[in-house]
Amino acid sequence: MIFVIVLLSLLLLIVSISYFKINAFLSFLLVSILAAIALGLPLSQIPATLEKGISAIMGGLTLIIVLGAMLGKIIAESGAAENIAAVMVRLFGVKHLQWGMAFTGFIVGIPLFYGVGFVLLVPLIFSIVYKYKLPAVYIGLPMLAALSVTHGFIPPHPSPVALVVLFDADMGLTLIYGLLVAIPAIVVGGPLFGRTLGKIKSTDANFFQPVQHDQNESKYTIPGTGISFITALLPVFLLILFTILPYGIAASNIFAHDLIRFFGSPSIVMLFAIIFATFTLGINRGRSIRDVMLIYTDAVKDIAMILLIIAGSGVFKQVMEESGVSVLLAESLRSLAIHPLILAWVITAIIRGCVGSATVAALTAATVLLPLTHASHVNPNLMVLAIGAGSLMFSHVNDAGFWMFKEYFGLTVKDTLRSWSVMEAIVAIVGLIAVLILSFII
């Protein structure tokens, strides 16, 4: 009965947004309340659950999304985005641009959390889209597929790292195997699948539309190519730097490690990048501080609804967690007589479809799969990757990433399902196949 309630809740959510055209944030709130009541949560507990769901998901995303939008906006307004787009096209050519975007997403995605990488790379996607009149989904999906795959398979991302510890796997081997699994998943789910999406149109994706600059008429100077790249990629360089630095410092030097953790946190890195961009792309180009702040204000206005929708998805996820749906589901599936790696993938995928969060799905599945892993003597490194692949499956209306993609790219729910959701399914399935092939080799 519990699973029927979950399915009906998801169906109601889709119908209310797609058919009745109810605002997605309001739909999430209303459906989450109905689902909480149906799943037996005490009425007095429901308001606190709603608030907890919003704070849990927005606590780690709000600063990153807001600061990322500000950085993207000034990169677009200053003309830096046009410079970056021109270089990307010269390197890969328009014909092979999808491969260049996938490669960029893969390199950037290894050290960066998915949410950080998303808000950093979306402005670059749109700079190319607007300059060369290319379909946004066609160009952007390969890059975001690479980001998603690295998030699910490759340490130092939180889910793979936590799974390595839980299953007593080897971090180095998991990283190597993860790279072997990630490459075919990115190729098939990114550039190859992306070629089929050229006809999907973005209806209102205008967050980072670059301003047309005429150097002879504009009172602001256009930044050079070098400073454009440095400013846009500064957060990436800093995050990589602060990820590597701890390995060169003695563990006993607590003060140095505290400094690295502070300056290396995504929020602080993004804040520093904004300060840097304010000077390099703003004040040094003839803009007053007031003009720059107006750009930042407009950026926040652009993403206000995105923040609310992501908050709404967090509410639904919290209801699913507190009702115990994910644990019950995993326990009921554990007894199935199938290969342990396939079973791990299935359990994780179904939990992901119900609760929305890839990390929650992976860690929940891991808790019930630990005894099975020990009893079956399956390779723990491959178990980590099988769960990681399953955690990417079934991304739909209860996933914050689904709504980020939909709103930034200006898509309908239907087009988001047939682009984003299908891409996530492809990388999850290809990832599982690659893991199974590795299991016969090693």
Short mmCIF file of N, CA and C in Angstrom, two decimals, residues 127-255:
data_model
loop_
_atom_site.label_atom_id
_atom_site.label_comp_id
_atom_site.label_asym_id
_atom_site.label_seq_id
_atom_site.Cartn_x
_atom_site.Cartn_y
_atom_site.Cartn_z
N SER A 127 26.47 30.80 -23.60
CA SER A 127 27.28 31.72 -24.40
C SER A 127 27.50 31.15 -25.79
N ILE A 128 27.69 29.83 -25.89
CA ILE A 128 27.87 29.17 -27.19
C ILE A 128 26.54 29.09 -27.93
N VAL A 129 25.48 28.79 -27.20
CA VAL A 129 24.15 28.67 -27.80
C VAL A 129 23.74 29.97 -28.48
N TYR A 130 23.89 31.09 -27.78
CA TYR A 130 23.45 32.37 -28.32
C TYR A 130 24.36 32.88 -29.44
N LYS A 131 25.65 32.64 -29.30
CA LYS A 131 26.57 33.18 -30.30
C LYS A 131 26.47 32.44 -31.62
N TYR A 132 26.28 31.11 -31.54
CA TYR A 132 26.31 30.30 -32.76
C TYR A 132 24.94 29.74 -33.15
N LYS A 133 23.87 30.22 -32.47
CA LYS A 133 22.49 29.86 -32.82
C LYS A 133 22.30 28.35 -32.84
N LEU A 134 22.78 27.66 -31.79
CA LEU A 134 22.67 26.22 -31.70
C LEU A 134 21.63 25.84 -30.65
N PRO A 135 20.98 24.68 -30.78
CA PRO A 135 19.98 24.26 -29.79
C PRO A 135 20.62 24.05 -28.42
N ALA A 136 20.00 24.62 -27.39
CA ALA A 136 20.59 24.58 -26.05
C ALA A 136 20.74 23.17 -25.51
N VAL A 137 19.70 22.34 -25.65
CA VAL A 137 19.76 20.98 -25.12
C VAL A 137 20.79 20.16 -25.87
N TYR A 138 20.84 20.32 -27.17
CA TYR A 138 21.79 19.59 -28.02
C TYR A 138 23.23 19.85 -27.58
N ILE A 139 23.52 21.10 -27.23
CA ILE A 139 24.88 21.48 -26.83
C ILE A 139 25.13 21.20 -25.35
N GLY A 140 24.12 21.45 -24.52
CA GLY A 140 24.33 21.40 -23.08
C GLY A 140 24.29 20.03 -22.46
N LEU A 141 23.45 19.13 -23.01
CA LEU A 141 23.28 17.83 -22.36
C LEU A 141 24.56 17.00 -22.27
N PRO A 142 25.42 16.97 -23.30
CA PRO A 142 26.67 16.20 -23.15
C PRO A 142 27.53 16.66 -21.98
N MET A 143 27.59 17.97 -21.76
CA MET A 143 28.38 18.49 -20.64
C MET A 143 27.76 18.09 -19.31
N LEU A 144 26.44 18.18 -19.20
CA LEU A 144 25.77 17.86 -17.95
C LEU A 144 25.72 16.36 -17.71
N ALA A 145 25.72 15.57 -18.78
CA ALA A 145 25.82 14.12 -18.63
C ALA A 145 27.15 13.75 -17.98
N ALA A 146 28.22 14.40 -18.42
CA ALA A 146 29.54 14.15 -17.84
C ALA A 146 29.57 14.55 -16.36
N LEU A 147 28.95 15.67 -16.03
CA LEU A 147 28.88 16.10 -14.63
C LEU A 147 28.14 15.07 -13.79
N SER A 148 27.02 14.59 -14.30
CA SER A 148 26.20 13.63 -13.56
C SER A 148 26.95 12.32 -13.34
N VAL A 149 27.64 11.84 -14.35
CA VAL A 149 28.36 10.58 -14.25
C VAL A 149 29.48 10.67 -13.21
N THR A 150 30.24 11.74 -13.24
CA THR A 150 31.32 11.89 -12.25
C THR A 150 30.75 11.96 -10.83
N HIS A 151 29.59 12.58 -10.69
CA HIS A 151 28.92 12.67 -9.39
C HIS A 151 28.56 11.29 -8.85
N GLY A 152 28.15 10.39 -9.74
CA GLY A 152 27.70 9.08 -9.30
C GLY A 152 28.80 8.05 -9.12
N PHE A 153 29.89 8.17 -9.91
CA PHE A 153 30.89 7.10 -9.96
C PHE A 153 32.24 7.40 -9.31
N ILE A 154 32.63 8.63 -9.30
CA ILE A 154 34.05 8.92 -9.08
C ILE A 154 34.30 9.67 -7.76
N PRO A 155 35.13 9.11 -6.88
CA PRO A 155 35.62 9.90 -5.74
C PRO A 155 36.38 11.12 -6.28
N PRO A 156 36.37 12.28 -5.61
CA PRO A 156 35.98 12.52 -4.23
C PRO A 156 34.54 12.97 -4.02
N HIS A 157 33.63 12.62 -4.90
CA HIS A 157 32.23 13.01 -4.68
C HIS A 157 31.68 12.29 -3.45
N PRO A 158 30.75 12.93 -2.74
CA PRO A 158 30.33 12.42 -1.42
C PRO A 158 29.79 10.99 -1.45
N SER A 159 28.92 10.67 -2.40
CA SER A 159 28.31 9.34 -2.41
C SER A 159 29.34 8.22 -2.65
N PRO A 160 30.18 8.30 -3.70
CA PRO A 160 31.19 7.24 -3.87
C PRO A 160 32.15 7.12 -2.69
N VAL A 161 32.54 8.25 -2.12
CA VAL A 161 33.47 8.20 -0.97
C VAL A 161 32.81 7.50 0.21
N ALA A 162 31.56 7.86 0.50
CA ALA A 162 30.85 7.22 1.62
C ALA A 162 30.67 5.72 1.38
N LEU A 163 30.38 5.34 0.14
CA LEU A 163 30.19 3.93 -0.19
C LEU A 163 31.49 3.15 -0.07
N VAL A 164 32.59 3.77 -0.49
CA VAL A 164 33.91 3.13 -0.35
C VAL A 164 34.17 2.78 1.12
N VAL A 165 33.87 3.71 2.01
CA VAL A 165 34.08 3.48 3.44
C VAL A 165 33.15 2.38 3.95
N LEU A 166 31.87 2.45 3.57
CA LEU A 166 30.88 1.48 4.05
C LEU A 166 31.23 0.05 3.64
N PHE A 167 31.68 -0.11 2.39
CA PHE A 167 31.95 -1.45 1.87
C PHE A 167 33.42 -1.87 2.04
N ASP A 168 34.19 -1.01 2.71
CA ASP A 168 35.61 -1.28 2.91
C ASP A 168 36.32 -1.54 1.58
N ALA A 169 35.97 -0.73 0.59
CA ALA A 169 36.57 -0.83 -0.74
C ALA A 169 37.88 -0.05 -0.77
N ASP A 170 38.58 -0.13 -1.88
CA ASP A 170 39.84 0.60 -2.07
C ASP A 170 39.57 1.87 -2.86
N MET A 171 39.91 3.02 -2.27
CA MET A 171 39.60 4.29 -2.91
C MET A 171 40.28 4.42 -4.28
N GLY A 172 41.55 4.02 -4.36
CA GLY A 172 42.28 4.14 -5.62
C GLY A 172 41.70 3.25 -6.70
N LEU A 173 41.40 1.98 -6.36
CA LEU A 173 40.82 1.07 -7.35
C LEU A 173 39.43 1.53 -7.77
N THR A 174 38.65 2.01 -6.81
CA THR A 174 37.31 2.52 -7.15
C THR A 174 37.40 3.68 -8.12
N LEU A 175 38.40 4.55 -7.91
CA LEU A 175 38.59 5.68 -8.81
C LEU A 175 38.96 5.19 -10.21
N ILE A 176 39.88 4.23 -10.31
CA ILE A 176 40.31 3.72 -11.62
C ILE A 176 39.16 3.01 -12.32
N TYR A 177 38.48 2.12 -11.60
CA TYR A 177 37.33 1.43 -12.19
C TYR A 177 36.22 2.43 -12.54
N GLY A 178 36.06 3.43 -11.68
CA GLY A 178 35.04 4.45 -11.93
C GLY A 178 35.29 5.21 -13.22
N LEU A 179 36.56 5.51 -13.50
CA LEU A 179 36.89 6.19 -14.75
C LEU A 179 36.59 5.29 -15.95
N LEU A 180 36.87 3.99 -15.83
CA LEU A 180 36.59 3.06 -16.91
C LEU A 180 35.08 2.93 -17.17
N VAL A 181 34.30 3.00 -16.12
CA VAL A 181 32.84 2.93 -16.25
C VAL A 181 32.28 4.26 -16.77
N ALA A 182 32.87 5.36 -16.32
CA ALA A 182 32.35 6.69 -16.65
C ALA A 182 32.47 7.01 -18.13
N ILE A 183 33.57 6.62 -18.75
CA ILE A 183 33.82 7.03 -20.14
C ILE A 183 32.75 6.52 -21.11
N PRO A 184 32.43 5.21 -21.14
CA PRO A 184 31.35 4.78 -22.05
C PRO A 184 30.00 5.38 -21.69
N ALA A 185 29.73 5.56 -20.40
CA ALA A 185 28.45 6.15 -19.99
C ALA A 185 28.32 7.57 -20.51
N ILE A 186 29.40 8.35 -20.43
CA ILE A 186 29.38 9.73 -20.92
C ILE A 186 29.23 9.76 -22.43
N VAL A 187 29.96 8.90 -23.12
CA VAL A 187 29.92 8.89 -24.59
C VAL A 187 28.52 8.58 -25.10
N VAL A 188 27.90 7.54 -24.53
CA VAL A 188 26.57 7.13 -25.01
C VAL A 188 25.49 8.11 -24.54
N GLY A 189 25.52 8.48 -23.26
CA GLY A 189 24.49 9.36 -22.72
C GLY A 189 24.68 10.82 -23.09
N GLY A 190 25.91 11.19 -23.48
CA GLY A 190 26.18 12.59 -23.83
C GLY A 190 26.11 12.87 -25.31
N PRO A 191 27.25 12.88 -26.01
CA PRO A 191 27.24 13.25 -27.43
C PRO A 191 26.37 12.36 -28.31
N LEU A 192 26.38 11.04 -28.11
CA LEU A 192 25.61 10.16 -28.99
C LEU A 192 24.10 10.37 -28.81
N PHE A 193 23.64 10.35 -27.56
CA PHE A 193 22.22 10.59 -27.32
C PHE A 193 21.86 12.04 -27.63
N GLY A 194 22.77 12.96 -27.33
CA GLY A 194 22.50 14.38 -27.57
C GLY A 194 22.20 14.71 -29.02
N ARG A 195 22.74 13.91 -29.94
CA ARG A 195 22.49 14.15 -31.36
C ARG A 195 21.01 14.00 -31.73
N THR A 196 20.26 13.29 -30.92
CA THR A 196 18.84 13.06 -31.22
C THR A 196 17.95 14.18 -30.70
N LEU A 197 18.55 15.16 -30.02
CA LEU A 197 17.75 16.18 -29.32
C LEU A 197 17.81 17.55 -29.97
N GLY A 198 18.27 17.59 -31.21
CA GLY A 198 18.43 18.89 -31.87
C GLY A 198 17.14 19.65 -32.08
N LYS A 199 16.01 18.95 -32.08
CA LYS A 199 14.73 19.62 -32.35
C LYS A 199 14.03 20.11 -31.09
N ILE A 200 14.57 19.80 -29.92
CA ILE A 200 13.96 20.31 -28.68
C ILE A 200 14.29 21.79 -28.54
N LYS A 201 13.27 22.59 -28.37
CA LYS A 201 13.45 24.04 -28.31
C LYS A 201 13.33 24.54 -26.88
N SER A 202 14.22 25.45 -26.53
CA SER A 202 14.11 26.14 -25.25
C SER A 202 13.15 27.30 -25.41
N THR A 203 12.13 27.36 -24.56
CA THR A 203 11.10 28.38 -24.73
C THR A 203 11.46 29.73 -24.13
N ASP A 204 12.12 29.69 -22.97
CA ASP A 204 12.41 30.98 -22.31
C ASP A 204 13.73 30.95 -21.56
N ALA A 205 14.69 30.24 -22.10
CA ALA A 205 16.00 30.15 -21.45
C ALA A 205 16.82 31.40 -21.75
N ASN A 206 16.71 32.40 -20.90
CA ASN A 206 17.37 33.67 -21.18
C ASN A 206 18.18 34.18 -20.00
N PHE A 207 18.57 33.29 -19.08
CA PHE A 207 19.27 33.74 -17.88
C PHE A 207 20.61 34.37 -18.22
N PHE A 208 21.33 33.78 -19.18
CA PHE A 208 22.70 34.21 -19.44
C PHE A 208 22.87 34.69 -20.87
N GLN A 209 21.83 35.30 -21.41
CA GLN A 209 21.92 35.79 -22.78
C GLN A 209 22.92 36.93 -22.83
N PRO A 210 23.98 36.79 -23.63
CA PRO A 210 25.00 37.83 -23.67
C PRO A 210 24.50 39.09 -24.34
N VAL A 211 24.99 40.22 -23.86
CA VAL A 211 24.65 41.50 -24.48
C VAL A 211 25.52 41.69 -25.71
N GLN A 212 24.92 42.15 -26.79
CA GLN A 212 25.68 42.41 -28.00
C GLN A 212 26.54 43.65 -27.81
N HIS A 213 27.82 43.49 -28.00
CA HIS A 213 28.75 44.59 -27.73
C HIS A 213 29.32 45.16 -29.02
N ASP A 214 29.34 46.45 -29.12
CA ASP A 214 30.03 47.15 -30.20
C ASP A 214 31.08 48.03 -29.54
N GLN A 215 32.34 47.63 -29.69
CA GLN A 215 33.42 48.31 -28.98
C GLN A 215 33.49 49.79 -29.33
N ASN A 216 33.05 50.15 -30.51
CA ASN A 216 33.12 51.56 -30.92
C ASN A 216 32.04 52.39 -30.25
N GLU A 217 30.91 51.75 -29.88
CA GLU A 217 29.80 52.50 -29.31
C GLU A 217 29.69 52.33 -27.80
N SER A 218 30.12 51.19 -27.29
CA SER A 218 29.95 50.90 -25.87
C SER A 218 30.89 51.75 -25.02
N LYS A 219 30.37 52.18 -23.86
CA LYS A 219 31.20 52.94 -22.93
C LYS A 219 32.04 52.02 -22.05
N TYR A 220 31.79 50.71 -22.15
CA TYR A 220 32.55 49.73 -21.39
C TYR A 220 33.49 48.97 -22.31
N THR A 221 34.70 48.70 -21.83
CA THR A 221 35.65 47.93 -22.64
C THR A 221 35.37 46.43 -22.46
N ILE A 222 35.56 45.67 -23.53
CA ILE A 222 35.33 44.23 -23.49
C ILE A 222 36.58 43.55 -22.96
N PRO A 223 36.45 42.63 -22.03
CA PRO A 223 37.64 41.96 -21.47
C PRO A 223 38.34 41.10 -22.51
N GLY A 224 39.64 40.90 -22.32
CA GLY A 224 40.38 40.04 -23.23
C GLY A 224 40.07 38.57 -23.00
N THR A 225 40.52 37.74 -23.92
CA THR A 225 40.24 36.30 -23.83
C THR A 225 40.84 35.69 -22.58
N GLY A 226 42.08 36.07 -22.25
CA GLY A 226 42.75 35.51 -21.09
C GLY A 226 42.00 35.76 -19.80
N ILE A 227 41.66 37.02 -19.55
CA ILE A 227 40.97 37.35 -18.30
C ILE A 227 39.56 36.78 -18.29
N SER A 228 38.95 36.60 -19.46
CA SER A 228 37.63 35.99 -19.54
C SER A 228 37.69 34.56 -19.03
N PHE A 229 38.68 33.79 -19.50
CA PHE A 229 38.82 32.40 -19.07
C PHE A 229 39.21 32.32 -17.60
N ILE A 230 40.14 33.17 -17.18
CA ILE A 230 40.59 33.13 -15.78
C ILE A 230 39.43 33.40 -14.83
N THR A 231 38.61 34.39 -15.14
CA THR A 231 37.49 34.74 -14.27
C THR A 231 36.44 33.65 -14.25
N ALA A 232 36.11 33.12 -15.44
CA ALA A 232 35.06 32.10 -15.51
C ALA A 232 35.47 30.79 -14.84
N LEU A 233 36.76 30.44 -14.96
CA LEU A 233 37.23 29.14 -14.44
C LEU A 233 37.92 29.25 -13.09
N LEU A 234 37.99 30.45 -12.54
CA LEU A 234 38.65 30.62 -11.24
C LEU A 234 38.08 29.70 -10.16
N PRO A 235 36.75 29.56 -10.03
CA PRO A 235 36.24 28.64 -9.01
C PRO A 235 36.72 27.21 -9.22
N VAL A 236 36.81 26.78 -10.48
CA VAL A 236 37.27 25.43 -10.77
C VAL A 236 38.71 25.25 -10.31
N PHE A 237 39.58 26.19 -10.69
CA PHE A 237 41.00 26.12 -10.30
C PHE A 237 41.16 26.11 -8.78
N LEU A 238 40.40 26.98 -8.10
CA LEU A 238 40.52 27.08 -6.65
C LEU A 238 40.06 25.80 -5.96
N LEU A 239 38.95 25.24 -6.42
CA LEU A 239 38.44 24.03 -5.80
C LEU A 239 39.39 22.85 -6.02
N ILE A 240 39.98 22.78 -7.21
CA ILE A 240 40.97 21.73 -7.46
C ILE A 240 42.19 21.93 -6.56
N LEU A 241 42.65 23.17 -6.46
CA LEU A 241 43.81 23.49 -5.63
C LEU A 241 43.59 23.08 -4.18
N PHE A 242 42.42 23.46 -3.63
CA PHE A 242 42.16 23.18 -2.22
C PHE A 242 41.83 21.71 -1.98
N THR A 243 41.52 20.97 -3.04
CA THR A 243 41.34 19.53 -2.91
C THR A 243 42.68 18.82 -2.83
N ILE A 244 43.67 19.35 -3.56
CA ILE A 244 45.00 18.72 -3.61
C ILE A 244 45.87 19.12 -2.42
N LEU A 245 45.77 20.37 -1.98
CA LEU A 245 46.65 20.90 -0.94
C LEU A 245 46.75 20.04 0.33
N PRO A 246 45.65 19.50 0.85
CA PRO A 246 45.76 18.74 2.10
C PRO A 246 46.73 17.57 2.04
N TYR A 247 46.93 17.00 0.84
CA TYR A 247 47.82 15.85 0.72
C TYR A 247 49.29 16.23 0.89
N GLY A 248 49.60 17.52 0.76
CA GLY A 248 50.99 17.96 0.91
C GLY A 248 51.29 18.56 2.27
N ILE A 249 50.33 18.51 3.18
CA ILE A 249 50.50 19.11 4.50
C ILE A 249 50.34 18.03 5.57
N ALA A 250 51.20 18.06 6.55
CA ALA A 250 51.16 17.05 7.62
C ALA A 250 49.82 17.10 8.35
N ALA A 251 49.30 15.91 8.70
CA ALA A 251 48.01 15.83 9.39
C ALA A 251 48.04 16.54 10.74
N SER A 252 49.23 16.66 11.33
CA SER A 252 49.35 17.32 12.63
C SER A 252 49.17 18.83 12.55
N ASN A 253 49.29 19.39 11.35
CA ASN A 253 49.14 20.84 11.18
C ASN A 253 47.66 21.18 11.07
N ILE A 254 47.00 21.19 12.22
CA ILE A 254 45.55 21.37 12.26
C ILE A 254 45.13 22.73 11.73
N PHE A 255 45.90 23.78 12.09
CA PHE A 255 45.54 25.14 11.66
C PHE A 255 45.53 25.25 10.13
#
